[in-house]
Short mmCIF file of C-alpha atoms in Angstrom, two decimals:
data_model
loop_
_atom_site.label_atom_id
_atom_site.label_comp_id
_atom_site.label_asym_id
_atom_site.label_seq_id
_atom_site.Cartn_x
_atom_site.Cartn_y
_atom_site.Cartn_z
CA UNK A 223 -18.07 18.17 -15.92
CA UNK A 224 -18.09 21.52 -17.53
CA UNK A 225 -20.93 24.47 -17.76
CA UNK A 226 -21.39 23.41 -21.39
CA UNK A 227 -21.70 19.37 -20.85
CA UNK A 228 -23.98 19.88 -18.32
CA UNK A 229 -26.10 22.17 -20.83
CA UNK A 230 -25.93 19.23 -23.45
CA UNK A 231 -26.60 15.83 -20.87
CA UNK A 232 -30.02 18.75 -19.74
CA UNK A 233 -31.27 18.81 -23.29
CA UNK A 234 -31.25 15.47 -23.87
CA UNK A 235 -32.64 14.38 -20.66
CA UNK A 236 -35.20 17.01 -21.97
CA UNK A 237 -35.62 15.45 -25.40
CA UNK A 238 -35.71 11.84 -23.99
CA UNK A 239 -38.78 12.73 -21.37
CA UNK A 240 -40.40 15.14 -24.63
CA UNK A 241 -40.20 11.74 -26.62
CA UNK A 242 -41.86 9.36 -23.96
CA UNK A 243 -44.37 11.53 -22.71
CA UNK A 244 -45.36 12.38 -25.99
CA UNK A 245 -45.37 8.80 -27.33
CA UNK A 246 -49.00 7.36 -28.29
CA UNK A 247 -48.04 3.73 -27.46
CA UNK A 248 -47.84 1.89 -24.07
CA UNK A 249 -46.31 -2.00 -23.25
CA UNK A 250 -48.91 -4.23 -22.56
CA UNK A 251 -50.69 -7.66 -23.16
CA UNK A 252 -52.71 -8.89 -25.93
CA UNK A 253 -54.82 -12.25 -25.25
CA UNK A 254 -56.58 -14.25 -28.19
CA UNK A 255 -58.94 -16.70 -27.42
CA UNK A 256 -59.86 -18.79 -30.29
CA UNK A 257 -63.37 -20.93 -30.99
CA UNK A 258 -61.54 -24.36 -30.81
CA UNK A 259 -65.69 -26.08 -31.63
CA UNK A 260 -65.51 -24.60 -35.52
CA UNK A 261 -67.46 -21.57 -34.36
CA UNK A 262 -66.76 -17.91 -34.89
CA UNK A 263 -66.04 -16.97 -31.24
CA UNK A 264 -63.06 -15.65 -31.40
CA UNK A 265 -61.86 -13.22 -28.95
CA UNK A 266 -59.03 -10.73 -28.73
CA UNK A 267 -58.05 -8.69 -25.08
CA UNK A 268 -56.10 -6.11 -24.99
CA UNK A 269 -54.76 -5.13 -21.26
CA UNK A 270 -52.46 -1.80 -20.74
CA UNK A 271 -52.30 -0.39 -17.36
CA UNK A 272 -55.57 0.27 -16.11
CA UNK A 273 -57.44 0.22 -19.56
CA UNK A 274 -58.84 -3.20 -20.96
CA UNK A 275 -60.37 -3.78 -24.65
CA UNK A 276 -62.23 -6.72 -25.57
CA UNK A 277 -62.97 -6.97 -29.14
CA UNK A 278 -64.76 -10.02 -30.87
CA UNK A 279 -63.81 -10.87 -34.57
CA UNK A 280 -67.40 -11.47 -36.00
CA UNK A 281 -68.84 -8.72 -38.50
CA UNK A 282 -71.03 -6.10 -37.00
CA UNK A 283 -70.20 -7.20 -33.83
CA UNK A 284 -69.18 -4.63 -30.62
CA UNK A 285 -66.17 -4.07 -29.08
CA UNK A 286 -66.21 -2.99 -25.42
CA UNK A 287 -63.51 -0.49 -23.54
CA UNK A 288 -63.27 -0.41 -19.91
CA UNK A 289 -61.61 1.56 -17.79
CA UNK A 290 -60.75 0.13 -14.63
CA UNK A 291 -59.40 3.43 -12.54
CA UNK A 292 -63.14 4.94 -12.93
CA UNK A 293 -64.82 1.76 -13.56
CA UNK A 294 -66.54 2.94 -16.45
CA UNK A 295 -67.51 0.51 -19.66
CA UNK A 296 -67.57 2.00 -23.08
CA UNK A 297 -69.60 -0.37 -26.26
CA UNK A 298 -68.57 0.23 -29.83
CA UNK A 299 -71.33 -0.35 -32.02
CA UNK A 300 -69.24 -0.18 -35.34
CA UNK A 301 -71.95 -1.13 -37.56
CA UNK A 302 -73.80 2.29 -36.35
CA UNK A 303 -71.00 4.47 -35.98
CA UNK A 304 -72.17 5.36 -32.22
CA UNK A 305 -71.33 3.74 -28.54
CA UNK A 306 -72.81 3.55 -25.08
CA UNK A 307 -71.25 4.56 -21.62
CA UNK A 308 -72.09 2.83 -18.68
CA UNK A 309 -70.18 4.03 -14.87
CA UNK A 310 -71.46 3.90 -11.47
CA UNK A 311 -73.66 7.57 -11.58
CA UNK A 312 -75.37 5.72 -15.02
CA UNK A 313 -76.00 3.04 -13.48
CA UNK A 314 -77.93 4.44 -10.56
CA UNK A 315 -79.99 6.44 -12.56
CA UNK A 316 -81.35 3.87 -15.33
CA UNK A 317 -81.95 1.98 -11.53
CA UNK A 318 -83.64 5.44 -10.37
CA UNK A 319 -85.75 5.31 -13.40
CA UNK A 320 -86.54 1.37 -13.77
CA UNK A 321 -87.68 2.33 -9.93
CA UNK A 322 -90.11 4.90 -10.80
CA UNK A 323 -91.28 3.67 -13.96
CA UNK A 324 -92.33 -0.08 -12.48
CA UNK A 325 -93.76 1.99 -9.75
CA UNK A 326 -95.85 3.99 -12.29
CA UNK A 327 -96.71 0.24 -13.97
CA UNK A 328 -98.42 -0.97 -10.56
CA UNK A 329 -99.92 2.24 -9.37
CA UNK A 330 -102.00 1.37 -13.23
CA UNK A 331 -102.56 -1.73 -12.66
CA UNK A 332 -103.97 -1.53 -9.24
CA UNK A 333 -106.93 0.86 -10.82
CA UNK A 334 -107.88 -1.90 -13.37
CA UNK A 335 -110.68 -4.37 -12.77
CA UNK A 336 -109.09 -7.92 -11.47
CA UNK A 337 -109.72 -9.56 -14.88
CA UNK A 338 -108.39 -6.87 -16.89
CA UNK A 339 -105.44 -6.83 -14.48
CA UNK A 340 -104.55 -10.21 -14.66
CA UNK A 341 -104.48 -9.87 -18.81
CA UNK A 342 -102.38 -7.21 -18.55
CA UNK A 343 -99.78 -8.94 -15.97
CA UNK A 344 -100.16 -12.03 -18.13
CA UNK A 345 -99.35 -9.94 -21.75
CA UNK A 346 -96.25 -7.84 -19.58
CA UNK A 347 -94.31 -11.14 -18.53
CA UNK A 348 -94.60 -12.48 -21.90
CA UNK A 349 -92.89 -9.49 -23.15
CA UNK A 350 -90.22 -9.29 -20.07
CA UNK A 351 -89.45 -12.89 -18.99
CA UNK A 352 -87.63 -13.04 -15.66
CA UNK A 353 -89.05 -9.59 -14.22
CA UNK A 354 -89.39 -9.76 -10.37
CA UNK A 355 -87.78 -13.68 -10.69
CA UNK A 356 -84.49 -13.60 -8.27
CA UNK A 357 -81.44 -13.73 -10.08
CA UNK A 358 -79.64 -17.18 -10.61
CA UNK A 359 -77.57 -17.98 -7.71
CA UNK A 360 -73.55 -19.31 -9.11
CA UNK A 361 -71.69 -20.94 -7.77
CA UNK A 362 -68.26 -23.48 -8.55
CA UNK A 363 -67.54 -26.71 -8.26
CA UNK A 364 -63.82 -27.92 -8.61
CA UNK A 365 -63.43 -30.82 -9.65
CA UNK A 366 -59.78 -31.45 -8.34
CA UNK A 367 -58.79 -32.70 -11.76
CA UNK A 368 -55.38 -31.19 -13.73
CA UNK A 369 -54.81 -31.48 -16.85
CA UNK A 370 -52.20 -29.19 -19.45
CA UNK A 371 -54.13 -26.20 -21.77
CA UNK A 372 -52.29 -24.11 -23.93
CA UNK A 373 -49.18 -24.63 -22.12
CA UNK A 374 -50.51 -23.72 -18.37
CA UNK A 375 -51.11 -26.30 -15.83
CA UNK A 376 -54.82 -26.05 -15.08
CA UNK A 377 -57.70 -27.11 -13.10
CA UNK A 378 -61.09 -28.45 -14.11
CA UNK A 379 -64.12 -26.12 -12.67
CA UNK A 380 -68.19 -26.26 -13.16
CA UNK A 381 -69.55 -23.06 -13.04
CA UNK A 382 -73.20 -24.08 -11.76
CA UNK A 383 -76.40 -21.68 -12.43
CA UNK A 384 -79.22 -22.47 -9.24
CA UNK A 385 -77.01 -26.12 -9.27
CA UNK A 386 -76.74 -26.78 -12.90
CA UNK A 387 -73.82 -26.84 -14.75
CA UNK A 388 -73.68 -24.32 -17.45
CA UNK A 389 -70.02 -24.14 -18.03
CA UNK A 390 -66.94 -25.79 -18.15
CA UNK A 391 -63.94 -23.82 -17.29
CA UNK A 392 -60.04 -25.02 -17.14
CA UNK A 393 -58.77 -22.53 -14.84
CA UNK A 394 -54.78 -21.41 -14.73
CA UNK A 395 -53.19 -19.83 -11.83
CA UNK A 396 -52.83 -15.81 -12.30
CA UNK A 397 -49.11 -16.17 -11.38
CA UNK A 398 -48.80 -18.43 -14.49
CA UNK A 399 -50.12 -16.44 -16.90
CA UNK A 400 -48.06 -13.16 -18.45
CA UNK A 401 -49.08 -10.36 -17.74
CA UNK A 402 -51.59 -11.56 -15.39
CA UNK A 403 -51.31 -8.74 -12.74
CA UNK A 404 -52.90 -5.85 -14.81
CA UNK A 405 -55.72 -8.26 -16.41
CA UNK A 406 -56.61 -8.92 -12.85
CA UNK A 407 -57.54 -5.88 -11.80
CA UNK A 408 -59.41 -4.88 -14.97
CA UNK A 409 -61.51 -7.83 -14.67
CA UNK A 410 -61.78 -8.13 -10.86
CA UNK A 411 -63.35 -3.86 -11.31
CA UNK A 412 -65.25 -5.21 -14.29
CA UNK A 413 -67.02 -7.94 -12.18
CA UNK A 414 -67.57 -5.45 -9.35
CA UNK A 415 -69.29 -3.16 -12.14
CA UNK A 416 -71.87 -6.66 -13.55
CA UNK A 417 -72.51 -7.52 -9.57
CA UNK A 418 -73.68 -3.34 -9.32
CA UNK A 419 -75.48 -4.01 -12.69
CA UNK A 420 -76.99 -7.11 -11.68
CA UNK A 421 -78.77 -5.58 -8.53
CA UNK A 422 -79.80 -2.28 -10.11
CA UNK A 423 -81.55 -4.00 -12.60
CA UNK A 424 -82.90 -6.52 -11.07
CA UNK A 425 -86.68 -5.64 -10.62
CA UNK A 426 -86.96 -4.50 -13.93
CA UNK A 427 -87.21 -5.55 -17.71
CA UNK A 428 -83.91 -5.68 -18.32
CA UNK A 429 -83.98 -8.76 -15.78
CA UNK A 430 -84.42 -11.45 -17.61
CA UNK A 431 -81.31 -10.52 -20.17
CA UNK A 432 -79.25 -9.88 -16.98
CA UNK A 433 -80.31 -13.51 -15.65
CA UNK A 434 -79.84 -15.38 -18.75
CA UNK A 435 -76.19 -13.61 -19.33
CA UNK A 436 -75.07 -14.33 -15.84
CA UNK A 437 -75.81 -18.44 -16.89
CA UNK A 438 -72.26 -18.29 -18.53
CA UNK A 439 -70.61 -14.72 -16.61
CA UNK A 440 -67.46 -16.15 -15.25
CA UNK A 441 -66.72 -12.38 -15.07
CA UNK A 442 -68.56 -11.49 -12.76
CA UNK A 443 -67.32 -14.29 -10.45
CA UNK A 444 -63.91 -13.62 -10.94
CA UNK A 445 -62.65 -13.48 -7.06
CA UNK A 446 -64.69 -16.56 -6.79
CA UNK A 447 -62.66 -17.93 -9.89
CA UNK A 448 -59.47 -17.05 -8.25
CA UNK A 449 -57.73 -17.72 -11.68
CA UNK A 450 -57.90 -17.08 -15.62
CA UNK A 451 -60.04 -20.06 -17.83
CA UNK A 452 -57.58 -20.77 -20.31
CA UNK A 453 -60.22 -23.04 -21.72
CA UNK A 454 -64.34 -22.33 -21.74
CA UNK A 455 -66.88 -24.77 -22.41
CA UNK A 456 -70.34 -24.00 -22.48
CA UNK A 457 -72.67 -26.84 -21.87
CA UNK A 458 -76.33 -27.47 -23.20
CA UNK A 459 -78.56 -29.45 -20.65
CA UNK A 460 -77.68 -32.86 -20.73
CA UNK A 461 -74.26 -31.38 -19.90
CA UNK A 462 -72.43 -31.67 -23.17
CA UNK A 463 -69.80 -28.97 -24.57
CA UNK A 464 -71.98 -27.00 -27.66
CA UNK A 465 -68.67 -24.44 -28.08
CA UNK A 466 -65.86 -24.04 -26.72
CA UNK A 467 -62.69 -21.22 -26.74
CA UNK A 468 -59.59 -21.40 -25.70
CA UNK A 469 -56.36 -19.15 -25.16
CA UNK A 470 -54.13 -19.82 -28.03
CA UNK A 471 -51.30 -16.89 -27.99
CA UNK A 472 -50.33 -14.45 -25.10
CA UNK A 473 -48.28 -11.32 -26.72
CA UNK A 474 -46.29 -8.64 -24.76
CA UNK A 475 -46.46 -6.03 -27.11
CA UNK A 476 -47.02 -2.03 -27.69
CA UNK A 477 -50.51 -0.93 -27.80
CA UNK A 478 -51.86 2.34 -29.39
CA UNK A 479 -53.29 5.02 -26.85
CA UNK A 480 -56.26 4.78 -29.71
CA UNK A 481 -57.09 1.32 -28.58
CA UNK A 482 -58.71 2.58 -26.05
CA UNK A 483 -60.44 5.59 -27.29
CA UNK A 484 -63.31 6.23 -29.04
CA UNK A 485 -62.90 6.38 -32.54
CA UNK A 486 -63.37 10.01 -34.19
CA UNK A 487 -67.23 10.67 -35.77
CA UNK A 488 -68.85 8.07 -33.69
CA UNK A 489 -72.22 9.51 -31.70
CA UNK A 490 -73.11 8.96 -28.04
CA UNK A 491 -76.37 7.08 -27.10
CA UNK A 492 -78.10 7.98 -24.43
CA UNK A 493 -79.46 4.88 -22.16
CA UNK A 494 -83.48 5.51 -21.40
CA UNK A 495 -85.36 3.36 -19.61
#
């Protein structure tokens, strides 16, 4: 190979790493999950590398970005042109001030008269049902029973809040399902963020939301799970399915850097307890 071949094959070895490097879309998955019970549930995920996207179809409605190499969860609120961040350091401090600012709360109370008190306590859980309640044990029960879903070869599973069965979930192997490696690790660091979520706010008004979420948060049990629900049920109390989604397309596709970015002109919002 001459002086002046070896020149040209080192340009366009060159021009070929310019081009990737500088290219602003990446291979990855794209997961639709469709409201099969006439609803408007539909769900899109979008997985590429360590960055997830999990946008829901209805009007007005949020889109959330997470980022599982820093753990960090980012909300769209389209509708206001602004989004929330929520990592580890945020978390500890709303915690830091739920902490301080119940502390504050009793250190009042404790000066009023016991009648006075007692209103007081009485007019504060109205306003913050589940405060100081212990959060809702899950748990799973499989069932044992197969069936077909989409295509995969699943398995029937309860998810059961404090013993009752809130959800029905048809669960597929993550082997079986494309693309399956990189989704699990954005949702297994996702769950780990809800369990760190779950305890820091547990003491404080944002309790009761976290408690009545985590009726249906197959998330947050996902190494529990140890699969993907190709099919989700949620069940009212005498047990019966009141919606349902299900997977209905799995795409291997290229997916815009911007994806998972905020979008240009929308504001920060702080988080104050």
């Amino acid at each position: 190979m001459t002086k002046q071949t070896c020149t040209l094959v080192f340009k366009r070895l060159v021009l070929s790493a310019s081009i990737l490097l500088s290219s602003t879309a990446f291979a990855g998955y794209v997961y639709q999950f469709e409201d099969s019970s006439g609803g408007t549930e539909n769900v899109t995920l979008m997985v590429e590398g360590h960055h997830l996207r999990i946008t829901s179809q209805d009007k007005g409605s949020s889109d959330m970005i997470f980022d599982a190499s820093t753990s960090t969860m980012t909300i769209l609120e389209h509708d206001r042109k602004r989004y929330l961040q929520l990592d580890k350091q945020t978390v500890a401090e709303l915690a830091s001030q739920i902490e301080d600012a119940m502390a504050e709360m009793e250190k009042q109370l404790a000066s009023l008269p016991p009648a006075q008190r007692k209103m007081m306590e009485n007019m504060m859980k109205g306003k913050m049902q589940g405060m100081g309640e212990a959060l809702p044990v899950l748990s799973f029960n499989r069932t044992g029973e197969s069936d077909t879903k989409s295509g995969y070869d699943v398995e029937k599973v309860i998810l059961l809040k404090d013993g009752v069965a809130t959800s029905e979930l048809w669960v597929a192997d993550w082997d079986d399902v494309e693309g399956s490696e990189e989704l699990m690790v954005s949702l297994k660091a996702m769950a780990g963020m809800f369990k760190d979520m779950m305890k820091a706010f547990s003491k404080g008004p944002m309790a009761g939301m976290i408690g009545a979420n985590a009726s249906s948060n197959w998330f947050g049990q996902i190494e529990d799970l140890g699969g993907i629900p190709i099919v989700t049920a949620e069940l009212d109390a005498s047990g019966k399915a009141k919606s349902q989604t299900s997977l209905s397309k799995v795409e291997e596709r290229e997916i815009e850097a911007s994806a998972f970015e905020i979008p240009k002109g929308y504001k920060k919002q702080k988080m104050k307890m």
